Short mmCIF file of C-alpha atoms (C1' of nucleotides) in Angstrom, two decimals:
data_model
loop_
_atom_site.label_atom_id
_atom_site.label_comp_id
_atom_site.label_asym_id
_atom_site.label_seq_id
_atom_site.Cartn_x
_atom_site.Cartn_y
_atom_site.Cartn_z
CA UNK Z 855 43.08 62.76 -63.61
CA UNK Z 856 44.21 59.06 -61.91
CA UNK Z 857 41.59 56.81 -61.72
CA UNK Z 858 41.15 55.52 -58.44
CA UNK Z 859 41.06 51.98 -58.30
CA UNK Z 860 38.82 49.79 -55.60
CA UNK Z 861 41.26 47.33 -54.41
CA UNK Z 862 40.17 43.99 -52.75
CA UNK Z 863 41.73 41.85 -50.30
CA UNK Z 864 42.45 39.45 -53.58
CA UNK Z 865 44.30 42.38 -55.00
CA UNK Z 866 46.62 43.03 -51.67
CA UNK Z 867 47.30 39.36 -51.00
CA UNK Z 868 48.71 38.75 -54.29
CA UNK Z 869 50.59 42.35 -54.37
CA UNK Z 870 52.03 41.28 -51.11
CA UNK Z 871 52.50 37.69 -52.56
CA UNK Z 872 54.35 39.09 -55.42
CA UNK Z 873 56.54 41.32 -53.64
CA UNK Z 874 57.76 38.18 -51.27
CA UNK Z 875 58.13 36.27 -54.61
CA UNK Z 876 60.22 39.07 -56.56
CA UNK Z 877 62.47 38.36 -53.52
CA UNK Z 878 61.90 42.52 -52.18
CA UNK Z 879 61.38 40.25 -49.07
CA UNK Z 880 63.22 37.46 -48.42
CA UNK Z 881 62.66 34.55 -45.65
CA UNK Z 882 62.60 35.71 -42.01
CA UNK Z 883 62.42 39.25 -43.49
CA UNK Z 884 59.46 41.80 -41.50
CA UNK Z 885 57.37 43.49 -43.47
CA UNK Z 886 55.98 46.84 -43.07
CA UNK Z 887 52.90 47.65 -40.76
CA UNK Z 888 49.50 46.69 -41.67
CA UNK Z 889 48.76 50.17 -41.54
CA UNK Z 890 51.61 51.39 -43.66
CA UNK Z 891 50.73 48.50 -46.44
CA UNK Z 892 47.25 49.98 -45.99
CA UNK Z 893 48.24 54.00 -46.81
CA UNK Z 894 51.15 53.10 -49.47
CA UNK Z 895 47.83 51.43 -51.48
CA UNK Z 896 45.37 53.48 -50.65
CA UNK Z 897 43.10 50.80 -48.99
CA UNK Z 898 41.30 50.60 -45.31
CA UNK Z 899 43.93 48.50 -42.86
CA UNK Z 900 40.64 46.03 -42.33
CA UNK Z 901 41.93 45.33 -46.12
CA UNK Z 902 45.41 44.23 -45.56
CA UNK Z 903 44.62 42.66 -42.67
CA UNK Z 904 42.19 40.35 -44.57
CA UNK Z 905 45.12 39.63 -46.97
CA UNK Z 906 47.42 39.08 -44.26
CA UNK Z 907 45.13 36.52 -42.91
CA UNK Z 908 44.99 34.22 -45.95
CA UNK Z 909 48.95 34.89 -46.22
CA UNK Z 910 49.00 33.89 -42.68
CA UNK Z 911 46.51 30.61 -43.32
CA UNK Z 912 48.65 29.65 -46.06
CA UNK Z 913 51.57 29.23 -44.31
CA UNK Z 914 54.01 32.01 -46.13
CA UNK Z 915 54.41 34.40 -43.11
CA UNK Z 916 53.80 34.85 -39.83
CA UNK Z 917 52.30 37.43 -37.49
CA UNK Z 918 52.89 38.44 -33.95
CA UNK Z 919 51.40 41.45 -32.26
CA UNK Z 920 54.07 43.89 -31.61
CA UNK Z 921 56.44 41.62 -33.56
CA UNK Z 922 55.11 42.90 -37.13
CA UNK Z 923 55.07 40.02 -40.33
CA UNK Z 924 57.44 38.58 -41.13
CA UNK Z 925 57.67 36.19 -44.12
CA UNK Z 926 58.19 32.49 -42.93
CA UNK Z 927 62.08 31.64 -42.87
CA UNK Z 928 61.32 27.71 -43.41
CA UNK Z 929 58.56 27.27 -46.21
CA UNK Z 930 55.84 24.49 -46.07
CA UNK Z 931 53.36 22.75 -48.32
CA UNK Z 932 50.33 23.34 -46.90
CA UNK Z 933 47.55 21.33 -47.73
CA UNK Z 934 44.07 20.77 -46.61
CA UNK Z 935 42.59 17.47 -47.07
CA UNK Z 936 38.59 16.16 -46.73
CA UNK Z 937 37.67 12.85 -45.72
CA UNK Z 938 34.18 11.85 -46.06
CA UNK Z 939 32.63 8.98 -44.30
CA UNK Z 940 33.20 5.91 -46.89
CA UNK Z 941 29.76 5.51 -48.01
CA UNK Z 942 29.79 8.88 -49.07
CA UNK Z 943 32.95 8.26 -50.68
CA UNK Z 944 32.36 4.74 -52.39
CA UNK Z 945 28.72 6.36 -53.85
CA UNK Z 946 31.02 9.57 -54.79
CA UNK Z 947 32.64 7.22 -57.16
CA UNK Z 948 30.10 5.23 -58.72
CA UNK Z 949 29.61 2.34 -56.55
CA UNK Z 950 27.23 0.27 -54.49
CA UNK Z 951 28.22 0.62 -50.82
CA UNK Z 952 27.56 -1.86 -48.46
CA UNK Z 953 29.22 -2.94 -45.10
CA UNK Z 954 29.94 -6.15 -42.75
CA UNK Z 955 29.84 -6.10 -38.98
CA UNK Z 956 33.34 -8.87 -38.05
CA UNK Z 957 33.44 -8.66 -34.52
CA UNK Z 958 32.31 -6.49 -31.48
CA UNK Z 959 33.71 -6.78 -28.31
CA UNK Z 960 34.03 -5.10 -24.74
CA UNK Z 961 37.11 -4.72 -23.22
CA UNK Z 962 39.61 -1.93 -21.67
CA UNK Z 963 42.27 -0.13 -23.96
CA UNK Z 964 45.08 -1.83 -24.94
CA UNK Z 965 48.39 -0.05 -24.52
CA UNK Z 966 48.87 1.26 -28.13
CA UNK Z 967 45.24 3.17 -27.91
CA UNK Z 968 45.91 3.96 -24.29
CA UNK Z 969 49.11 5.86 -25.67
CA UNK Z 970 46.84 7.15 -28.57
CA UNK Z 971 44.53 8.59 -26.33
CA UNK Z 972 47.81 9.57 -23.80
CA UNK Z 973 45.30 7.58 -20.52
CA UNK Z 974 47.04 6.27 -18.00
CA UNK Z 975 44.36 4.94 -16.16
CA UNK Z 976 42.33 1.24 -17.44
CA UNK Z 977 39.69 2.88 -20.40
CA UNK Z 978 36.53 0.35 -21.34
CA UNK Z 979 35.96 0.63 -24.42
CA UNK Z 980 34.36 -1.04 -27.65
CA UNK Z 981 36.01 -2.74 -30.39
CA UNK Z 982 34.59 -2.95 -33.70
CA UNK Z 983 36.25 -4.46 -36.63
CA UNK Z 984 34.29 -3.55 -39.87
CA UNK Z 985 34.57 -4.38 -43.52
CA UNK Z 986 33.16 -1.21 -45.89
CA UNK Z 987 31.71 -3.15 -49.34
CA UNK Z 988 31.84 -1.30 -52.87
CA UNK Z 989 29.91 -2.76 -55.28
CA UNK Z 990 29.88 -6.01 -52.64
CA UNK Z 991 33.90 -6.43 -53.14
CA UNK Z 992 36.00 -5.21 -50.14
CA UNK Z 993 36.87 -1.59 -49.89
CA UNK Z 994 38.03 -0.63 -46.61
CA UNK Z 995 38.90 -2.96 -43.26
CA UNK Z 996 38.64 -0.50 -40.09
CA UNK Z 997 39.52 -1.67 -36.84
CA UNK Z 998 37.99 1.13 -34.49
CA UNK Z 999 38.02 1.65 -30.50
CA UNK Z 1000 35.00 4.01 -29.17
CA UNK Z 1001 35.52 5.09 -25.54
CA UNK Z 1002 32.94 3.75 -22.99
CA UNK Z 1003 33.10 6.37 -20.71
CA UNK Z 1004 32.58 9.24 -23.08
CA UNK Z 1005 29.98 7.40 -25.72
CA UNK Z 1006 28.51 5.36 -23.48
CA UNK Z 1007 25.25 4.87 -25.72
CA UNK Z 1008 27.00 3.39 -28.44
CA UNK Z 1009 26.57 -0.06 -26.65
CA UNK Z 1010 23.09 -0.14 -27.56
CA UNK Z 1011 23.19 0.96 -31.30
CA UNK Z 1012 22.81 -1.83 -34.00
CA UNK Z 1013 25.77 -1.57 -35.75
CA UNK Z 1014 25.00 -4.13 -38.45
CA UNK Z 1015 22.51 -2.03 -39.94
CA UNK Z 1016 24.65 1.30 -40.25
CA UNK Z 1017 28.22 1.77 -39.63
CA UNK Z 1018 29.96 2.46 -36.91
CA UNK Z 1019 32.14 4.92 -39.18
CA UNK Z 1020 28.50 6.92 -39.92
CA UNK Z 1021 27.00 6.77 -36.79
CA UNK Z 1022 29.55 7.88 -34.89
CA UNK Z 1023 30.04 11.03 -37.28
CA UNK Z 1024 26.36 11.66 -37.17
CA UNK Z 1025 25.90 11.18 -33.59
CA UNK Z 1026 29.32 12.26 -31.56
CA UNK Z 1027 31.09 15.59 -32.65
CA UNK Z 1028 34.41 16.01 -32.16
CA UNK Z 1029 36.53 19.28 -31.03
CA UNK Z 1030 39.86 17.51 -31.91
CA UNK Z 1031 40.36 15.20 -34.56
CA UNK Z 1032 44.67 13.90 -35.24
CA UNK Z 1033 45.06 11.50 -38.30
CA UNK Z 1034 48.08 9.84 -39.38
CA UNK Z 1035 49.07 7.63 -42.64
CA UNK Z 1036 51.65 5.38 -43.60
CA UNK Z 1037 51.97 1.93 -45.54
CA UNK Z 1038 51.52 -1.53 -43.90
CA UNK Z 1039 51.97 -5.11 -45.48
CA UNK Z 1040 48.76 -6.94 -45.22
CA UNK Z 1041 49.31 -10.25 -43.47
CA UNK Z 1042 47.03 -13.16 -43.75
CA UNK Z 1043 44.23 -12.00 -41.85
CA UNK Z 1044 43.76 -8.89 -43.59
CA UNK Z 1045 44.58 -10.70 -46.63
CA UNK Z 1046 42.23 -12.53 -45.84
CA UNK Z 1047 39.58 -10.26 -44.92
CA UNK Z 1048 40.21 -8.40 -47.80
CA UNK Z 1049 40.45 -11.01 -50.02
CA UNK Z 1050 43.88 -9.60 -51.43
CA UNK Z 1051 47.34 -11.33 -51.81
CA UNK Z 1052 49.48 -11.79 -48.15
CA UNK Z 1053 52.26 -8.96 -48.37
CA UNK Z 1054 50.50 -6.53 -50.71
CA UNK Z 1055 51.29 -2.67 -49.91
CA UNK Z 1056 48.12 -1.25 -48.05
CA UNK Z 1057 47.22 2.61 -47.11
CA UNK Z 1058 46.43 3.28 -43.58
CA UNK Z 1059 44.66 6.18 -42.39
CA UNK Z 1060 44.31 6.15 -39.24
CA UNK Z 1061 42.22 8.66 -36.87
CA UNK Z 1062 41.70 9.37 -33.65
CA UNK Z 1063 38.78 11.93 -32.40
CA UNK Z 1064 37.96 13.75 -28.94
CA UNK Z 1065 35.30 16.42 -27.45
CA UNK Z 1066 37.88 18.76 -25.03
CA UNK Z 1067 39.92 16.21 -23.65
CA UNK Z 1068 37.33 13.31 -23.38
CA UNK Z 1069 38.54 10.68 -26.30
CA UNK Z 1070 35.95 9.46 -28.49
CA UNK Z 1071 37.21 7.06 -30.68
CA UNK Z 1072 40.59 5.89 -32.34
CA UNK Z 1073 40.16 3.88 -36.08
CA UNK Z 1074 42.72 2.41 -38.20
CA UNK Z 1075 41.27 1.93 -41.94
CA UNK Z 1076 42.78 -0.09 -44.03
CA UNK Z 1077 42.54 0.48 -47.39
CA UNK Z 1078 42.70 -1.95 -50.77
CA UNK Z 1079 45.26 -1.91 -53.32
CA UNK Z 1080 45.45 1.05 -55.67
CA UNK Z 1081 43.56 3.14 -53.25
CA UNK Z 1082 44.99 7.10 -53.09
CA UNK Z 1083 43.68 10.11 -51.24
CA UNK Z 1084 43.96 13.62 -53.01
CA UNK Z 1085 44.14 17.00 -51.43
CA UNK Z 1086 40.85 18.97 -52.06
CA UNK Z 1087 40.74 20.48 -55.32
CA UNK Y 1492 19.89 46.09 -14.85
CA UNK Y 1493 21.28 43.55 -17.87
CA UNK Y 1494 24.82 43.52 -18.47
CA UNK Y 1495 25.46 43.63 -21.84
CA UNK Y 1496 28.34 41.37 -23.23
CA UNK Y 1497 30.80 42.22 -26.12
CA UNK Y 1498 30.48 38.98 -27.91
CA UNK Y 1499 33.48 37.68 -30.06
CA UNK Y 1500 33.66 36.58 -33.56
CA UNK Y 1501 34.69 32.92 -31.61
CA UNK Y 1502 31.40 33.43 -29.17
CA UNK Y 1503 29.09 33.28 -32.27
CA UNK Y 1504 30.85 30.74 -34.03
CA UNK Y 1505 30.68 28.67 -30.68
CA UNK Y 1506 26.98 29.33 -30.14
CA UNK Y 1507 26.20 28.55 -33.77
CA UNK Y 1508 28.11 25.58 -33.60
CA UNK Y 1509 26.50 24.18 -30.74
CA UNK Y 1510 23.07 25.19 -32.67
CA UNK Y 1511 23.47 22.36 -34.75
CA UNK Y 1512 25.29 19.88 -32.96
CA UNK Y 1513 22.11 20.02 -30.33
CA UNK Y 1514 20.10 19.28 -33.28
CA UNK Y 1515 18.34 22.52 -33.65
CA UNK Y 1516 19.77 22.62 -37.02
CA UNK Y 1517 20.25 19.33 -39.12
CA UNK Y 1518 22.12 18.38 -41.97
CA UNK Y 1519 20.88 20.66 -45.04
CA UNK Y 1520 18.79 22.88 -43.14
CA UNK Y 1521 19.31 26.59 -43.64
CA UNK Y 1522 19.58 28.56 -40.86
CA UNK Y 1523 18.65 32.24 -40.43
CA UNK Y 1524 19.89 35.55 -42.77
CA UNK Y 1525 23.68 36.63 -40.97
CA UNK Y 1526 21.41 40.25 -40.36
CA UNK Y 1527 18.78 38.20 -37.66
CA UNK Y 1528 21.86 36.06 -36.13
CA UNK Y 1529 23.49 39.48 -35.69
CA UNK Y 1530 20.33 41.08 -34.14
CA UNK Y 1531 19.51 37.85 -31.99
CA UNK Y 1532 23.31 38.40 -30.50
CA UNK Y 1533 23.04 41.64 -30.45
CA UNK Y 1534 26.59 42.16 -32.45
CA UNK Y 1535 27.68 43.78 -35.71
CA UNK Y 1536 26.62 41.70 -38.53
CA UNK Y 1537 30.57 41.46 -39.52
CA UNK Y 1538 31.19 39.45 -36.53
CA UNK Y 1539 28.84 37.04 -38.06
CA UNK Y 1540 30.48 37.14 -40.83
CA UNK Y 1541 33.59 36.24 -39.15
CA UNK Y 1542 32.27 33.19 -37.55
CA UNK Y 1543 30.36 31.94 -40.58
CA UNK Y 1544 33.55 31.91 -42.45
CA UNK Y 1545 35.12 29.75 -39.83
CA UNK Y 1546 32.47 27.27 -39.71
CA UNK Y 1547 32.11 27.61 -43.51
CA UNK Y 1548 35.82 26.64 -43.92
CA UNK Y 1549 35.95 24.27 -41.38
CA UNK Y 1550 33.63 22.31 -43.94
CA UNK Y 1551 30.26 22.09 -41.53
CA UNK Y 1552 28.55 24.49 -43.37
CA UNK Y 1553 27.95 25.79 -46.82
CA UNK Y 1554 27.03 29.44 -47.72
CA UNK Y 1555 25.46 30.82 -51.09
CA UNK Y 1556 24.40 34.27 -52.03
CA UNK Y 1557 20.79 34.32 -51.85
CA UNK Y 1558 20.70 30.91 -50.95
CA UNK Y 1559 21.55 31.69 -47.69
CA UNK Y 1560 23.93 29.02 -45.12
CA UNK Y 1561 23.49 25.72 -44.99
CA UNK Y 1562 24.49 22.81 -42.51
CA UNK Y 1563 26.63 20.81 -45.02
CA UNK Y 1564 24.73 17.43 -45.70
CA UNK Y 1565 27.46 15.38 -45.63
CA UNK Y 1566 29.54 16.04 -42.94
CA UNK Y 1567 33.25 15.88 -43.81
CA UNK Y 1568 37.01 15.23 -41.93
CA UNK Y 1569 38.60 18.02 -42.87
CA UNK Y 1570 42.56 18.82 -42.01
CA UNK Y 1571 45.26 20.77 -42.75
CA UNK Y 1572 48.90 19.09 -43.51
CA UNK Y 1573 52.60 21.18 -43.70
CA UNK Y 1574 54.59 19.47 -45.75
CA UNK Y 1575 58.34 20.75 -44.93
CA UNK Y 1576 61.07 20.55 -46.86
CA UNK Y 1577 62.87 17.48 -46.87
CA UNK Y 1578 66.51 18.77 -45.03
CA UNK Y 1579 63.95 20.30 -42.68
CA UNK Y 1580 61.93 17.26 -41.44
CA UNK Y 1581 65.43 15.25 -40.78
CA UNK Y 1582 66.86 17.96 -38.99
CA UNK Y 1583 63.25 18.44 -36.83
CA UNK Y 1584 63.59 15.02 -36.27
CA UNK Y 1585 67.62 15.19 -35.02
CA UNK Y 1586 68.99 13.86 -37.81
CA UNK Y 1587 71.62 15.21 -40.03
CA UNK Y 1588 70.57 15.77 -43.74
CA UNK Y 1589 72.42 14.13 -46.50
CA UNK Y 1590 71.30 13.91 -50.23
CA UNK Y 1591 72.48 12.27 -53.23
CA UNK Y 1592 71.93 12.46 -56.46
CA UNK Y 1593 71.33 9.48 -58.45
CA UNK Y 1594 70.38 9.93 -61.71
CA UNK Y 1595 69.80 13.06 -63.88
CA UNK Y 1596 68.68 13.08 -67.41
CA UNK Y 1597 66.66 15.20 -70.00
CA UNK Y 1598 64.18 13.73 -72.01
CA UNK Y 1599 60.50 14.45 -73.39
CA UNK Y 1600 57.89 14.14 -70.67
CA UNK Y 1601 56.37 10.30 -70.71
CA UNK Y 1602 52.96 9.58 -71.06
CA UNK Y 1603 52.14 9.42 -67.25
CA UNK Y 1604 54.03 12.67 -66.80
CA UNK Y 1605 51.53 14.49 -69.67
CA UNK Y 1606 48.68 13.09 -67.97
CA UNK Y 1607 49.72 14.32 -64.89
CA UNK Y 1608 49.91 17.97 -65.95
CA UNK Y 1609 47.09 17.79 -68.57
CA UNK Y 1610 49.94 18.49 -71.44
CA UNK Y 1611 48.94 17.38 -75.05
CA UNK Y 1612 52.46 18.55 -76.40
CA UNK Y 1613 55.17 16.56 -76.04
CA UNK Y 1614 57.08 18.74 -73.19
CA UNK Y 1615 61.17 18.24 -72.57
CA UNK Y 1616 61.30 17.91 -69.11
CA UNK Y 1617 64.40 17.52 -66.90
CA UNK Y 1618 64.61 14.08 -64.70
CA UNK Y 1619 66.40 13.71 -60.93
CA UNK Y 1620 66.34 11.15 -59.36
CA UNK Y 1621 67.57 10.99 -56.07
CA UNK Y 1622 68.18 10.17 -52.38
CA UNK Y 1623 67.45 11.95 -49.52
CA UNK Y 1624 69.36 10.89 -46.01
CA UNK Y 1625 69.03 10.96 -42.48
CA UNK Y 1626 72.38 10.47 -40.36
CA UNK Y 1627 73.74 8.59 -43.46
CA UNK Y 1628 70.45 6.29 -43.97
CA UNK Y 1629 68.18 6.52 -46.79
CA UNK Y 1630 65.61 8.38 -45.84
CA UNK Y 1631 63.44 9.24 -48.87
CA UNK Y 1632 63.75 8.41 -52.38
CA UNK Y 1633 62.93 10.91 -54.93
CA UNK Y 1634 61.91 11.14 -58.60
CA UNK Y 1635 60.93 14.13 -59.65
CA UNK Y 1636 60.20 15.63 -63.64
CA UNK Y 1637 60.82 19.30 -64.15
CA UNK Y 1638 59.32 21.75 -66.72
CA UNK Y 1639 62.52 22.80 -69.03
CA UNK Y 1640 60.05 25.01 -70.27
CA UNK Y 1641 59.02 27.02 -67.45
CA UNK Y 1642 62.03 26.77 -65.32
CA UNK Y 1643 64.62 26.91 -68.20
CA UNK Y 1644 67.17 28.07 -65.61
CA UNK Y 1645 67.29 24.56 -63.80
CA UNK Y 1646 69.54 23.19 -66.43
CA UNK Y 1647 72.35 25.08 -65.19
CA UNK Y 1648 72.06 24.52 -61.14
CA UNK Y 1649 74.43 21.86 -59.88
CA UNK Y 1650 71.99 20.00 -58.07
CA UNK Y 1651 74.25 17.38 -56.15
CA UNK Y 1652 74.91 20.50 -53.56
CA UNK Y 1653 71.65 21.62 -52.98
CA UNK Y 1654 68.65 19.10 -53.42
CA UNK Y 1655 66.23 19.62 -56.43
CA UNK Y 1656 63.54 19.73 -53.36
CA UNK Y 1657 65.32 22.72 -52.01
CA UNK Y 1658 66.17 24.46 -54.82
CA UNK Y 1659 62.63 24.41 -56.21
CA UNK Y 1660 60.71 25.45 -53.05
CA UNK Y 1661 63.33 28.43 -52.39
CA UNK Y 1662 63.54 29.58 -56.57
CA UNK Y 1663 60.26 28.40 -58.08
CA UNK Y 1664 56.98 29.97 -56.31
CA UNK Y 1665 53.72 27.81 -57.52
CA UNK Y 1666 50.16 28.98 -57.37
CA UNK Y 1667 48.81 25.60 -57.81
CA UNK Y 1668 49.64 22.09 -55.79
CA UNK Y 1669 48.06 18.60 -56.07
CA UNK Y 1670 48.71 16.02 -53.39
CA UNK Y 1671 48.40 12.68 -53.91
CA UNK Y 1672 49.34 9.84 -50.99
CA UNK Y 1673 49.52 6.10 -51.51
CA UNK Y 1674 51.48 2.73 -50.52
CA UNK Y 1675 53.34 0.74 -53.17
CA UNK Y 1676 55.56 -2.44 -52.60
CA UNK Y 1677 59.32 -2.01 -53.13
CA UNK Y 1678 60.65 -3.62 -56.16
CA UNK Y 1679 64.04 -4.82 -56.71
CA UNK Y 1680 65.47 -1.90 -57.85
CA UNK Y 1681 63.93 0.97 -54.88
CA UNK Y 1682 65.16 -1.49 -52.42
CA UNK Y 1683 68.15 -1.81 -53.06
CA UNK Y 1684 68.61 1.74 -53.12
CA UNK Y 1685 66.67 2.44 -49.52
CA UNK Y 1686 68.61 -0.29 -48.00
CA UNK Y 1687 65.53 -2.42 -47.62
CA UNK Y 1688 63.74 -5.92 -48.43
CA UNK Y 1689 62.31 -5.99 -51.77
CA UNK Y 1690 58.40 -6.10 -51.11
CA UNK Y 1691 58.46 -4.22 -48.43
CA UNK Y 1692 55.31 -1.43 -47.95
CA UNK Y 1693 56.14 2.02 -48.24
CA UNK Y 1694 53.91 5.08 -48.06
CA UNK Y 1695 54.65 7.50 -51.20
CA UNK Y 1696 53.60 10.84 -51.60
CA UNK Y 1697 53.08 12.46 -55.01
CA UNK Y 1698 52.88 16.61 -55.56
CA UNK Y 1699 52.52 18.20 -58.35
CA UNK Y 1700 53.02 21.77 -58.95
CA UNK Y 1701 52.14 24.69 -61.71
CA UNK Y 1702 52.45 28.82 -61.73
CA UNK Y 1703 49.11 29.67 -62.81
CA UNK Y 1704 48.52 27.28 -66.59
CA UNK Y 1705 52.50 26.12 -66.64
CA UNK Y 1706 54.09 23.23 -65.03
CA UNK Y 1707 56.79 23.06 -62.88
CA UNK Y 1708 57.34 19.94 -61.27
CA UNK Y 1709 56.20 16.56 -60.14
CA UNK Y 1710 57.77 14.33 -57.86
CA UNK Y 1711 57.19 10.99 -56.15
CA UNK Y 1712 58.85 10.58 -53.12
CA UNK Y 1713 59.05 7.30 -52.07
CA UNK Y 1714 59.52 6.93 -47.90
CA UNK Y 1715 60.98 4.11 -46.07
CA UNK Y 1716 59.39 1.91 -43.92
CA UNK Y 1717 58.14 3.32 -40.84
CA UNK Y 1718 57.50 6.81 -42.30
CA UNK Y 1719 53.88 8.58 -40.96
CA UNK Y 1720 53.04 11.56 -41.74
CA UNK Y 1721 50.85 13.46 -39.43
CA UNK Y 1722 48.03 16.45 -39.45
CA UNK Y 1723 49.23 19.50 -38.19
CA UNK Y 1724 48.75 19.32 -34.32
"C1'" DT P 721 14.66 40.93 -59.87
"C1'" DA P 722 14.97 40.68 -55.16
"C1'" DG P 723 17.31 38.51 -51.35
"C1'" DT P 724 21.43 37.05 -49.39
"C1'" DG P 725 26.25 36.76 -48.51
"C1'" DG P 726 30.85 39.23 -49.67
"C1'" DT P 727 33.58 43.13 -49.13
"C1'" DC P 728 35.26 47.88 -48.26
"C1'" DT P 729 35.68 51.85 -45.21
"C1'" DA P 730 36.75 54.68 -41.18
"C1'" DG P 731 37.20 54.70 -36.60
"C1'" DA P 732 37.72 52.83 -32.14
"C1'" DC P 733 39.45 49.94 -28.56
"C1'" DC P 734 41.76 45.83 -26.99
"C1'" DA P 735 45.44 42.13 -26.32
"C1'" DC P 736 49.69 40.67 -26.73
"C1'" DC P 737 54.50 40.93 -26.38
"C1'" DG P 738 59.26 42.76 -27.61
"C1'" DG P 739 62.49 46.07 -26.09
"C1'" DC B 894 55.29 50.61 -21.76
"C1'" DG B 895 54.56 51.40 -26.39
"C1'" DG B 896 54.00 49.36 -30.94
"C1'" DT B 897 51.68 46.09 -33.59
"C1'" DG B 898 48.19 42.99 -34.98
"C1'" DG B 899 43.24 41.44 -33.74
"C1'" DT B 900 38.62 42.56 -33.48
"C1'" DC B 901 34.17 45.07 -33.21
"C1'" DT B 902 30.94 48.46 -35.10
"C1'" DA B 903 27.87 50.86 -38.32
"C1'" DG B 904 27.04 51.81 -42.75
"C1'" DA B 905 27.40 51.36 -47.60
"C1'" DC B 906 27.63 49.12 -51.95
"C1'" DC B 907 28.50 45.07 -54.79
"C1'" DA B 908 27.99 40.24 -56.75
"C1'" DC B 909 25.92 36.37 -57.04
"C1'" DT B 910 21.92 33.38 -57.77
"C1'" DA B 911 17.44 31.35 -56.32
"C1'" DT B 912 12.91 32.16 -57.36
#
DNA sequence: TAGTGGTCTAGACCACCGG
DNA sequence: CGGTGGTCTAGACCACTAT
């Protein structure tokens, strides 16, 4: 007799993997039918489709109704990433956080964050410049702009005692979140702040959050020398 | 008479979701067995299931067997990146894709390279360096160490037609990928080949890749001023 | 060891969209 | 309009792990 192995969804993901990978299938190629993947293994479909999902979540093909599977004709790195508010991270690693309160101020958008937050009418909002302490030595410089008209109770919170950066993660969720990064050259005021060298090679993140299409805030952090970010293990 | 709804797997998720940004549910409380959400919504427990594994990958909550879901305690950023292929993201972008190759040499891996890929064993490894281009302009410059151990073959691919970048993503599947992304300050020698002021700050990103235990490659790819890369819209 | 989430199945119906 | 993937259901059993 042939014993009758219980396949998971594990089991058909990485059979289908393995059949793109032995090239049986090869970019922009369709794939058979849920349903046909399904009898040829002896599984439910509920099983493939499972697999198909993760396939599908992990970039290497693509699925239309009607239009089958197909594997994906240009390949990606896909990556997922988690950023945790900084005194999570700077305790994550050992240190003493603390944080500085530079400069709070009231005033409408500028251009760059009304083309951030694509507004084309005047936005008030609040600027807060922040300095994010690890072991009382500068870690991260943001430079943040929180919408008025969307969180306007942030005008009365103390933002001395905990940061913006936390309370506005605690407080305000967020449907849509968009983050960028690049390299900048710190010039003398972040230098300055950051009591680092004029010119050194800095990592930006920079993010910018809404709730449907109501913007929320926009922060650019700037980070200290030797800082990296690492996809999630 | 009541008119009973069919309630999504997105409808649950929503109405959980909104649970605990209301407050009803705070960070590290548990909230109730998938079997009483499902009886409470009056839907299959599955479609719980469903939405808990959204939420649950979406990082705002945490599930255990027996120790039922949790709102995660500290709340996390978390997003998705693609990563395309190099001759892809010029082309996206209207460019026309140029490469050349710079340097190519076979040696033992260095320390920074073992450490890298957790190797003990000195491991000969085959080096490329080289330059990606956009319309004729550097675009991004490349170093990359490759496994001669588990991609033997890539001694005999002329890699001055097709980029190592290419040929890797199209030949060599990987099960495993680590992302790294910082800034570093362009000495003499990487400006001069990007065309640019020595000093200058440029955002790098690092990936590393293995097939299950065995490496395959690692690459730092140096960007030129300018260069953001974005979350997945 | 008992409670909870994870998964599989078989069947049904729906939603989208290519021909 | 018909084919394909997407989802829901009800029920069963399994796999962790907190207690």
């Amino acid at each position: 007799m042939t014993t009758t192995i219980r396949l998971s969804w594990r089991d058909v993901r990485d059979e289908i993997h393995e059949a793109i990978l032995s090239g049986r299938y090869g970019p922009g190629d369709r794939l058979p039918r849920d349903a046909d993947i399904a009898q040829d293994l002896n599984c439910a479909r509920s099983t493939v489709q499972r697999a198909m999902q993760d396939l599908s979540d992990s970039g290497l093909v693509e699925r239309r109704r009607k239009g089958g599977t197909r594997v994906r004709s240009e390949p990606v790195t896909r990556a997922t990433l988690d950023i945790p508010i900084t005194r999570r991270e700077v305790e994550q690693k050992g240190g003493r956080y603390g944080h500085q309160l530079i400069r709070r101020s009231t005033t409408d958008a500028p251009r760059s964050v009304m083309a951030t937050f694509e507004l084309t009418e005047p936005h008030p909002m609040l600027r807060v410049e922040a300095l994010h302490l690890s072991d009382g030595r500068p870690y991260i410089l943001e430079d943040r702009w929180i919408s008025l008209e969307t969180v306007p109770e942030v005008s009365g919170v103390d933002l001395t005692t905990q940061s913006a950066n936390e309370w506005l993660v605690l407080n305000r969720p967020y449907n849509r979140c968009d983050l960028r990064f690049y390299a900048i050259s710190a010039n003398s005021r972040v230098a300055d702040l950051l009591q680092i060298e004029t010119g050194a090679a800095l990592f930006v993140v920079e993010r910018t959050t809404w709730i449907d299409k109501a913007p929320i805030t926009t922060v650019q952090a700037i980070t200290t020398p030797g800082y990296q970010l690492l996809t999630r293990s």
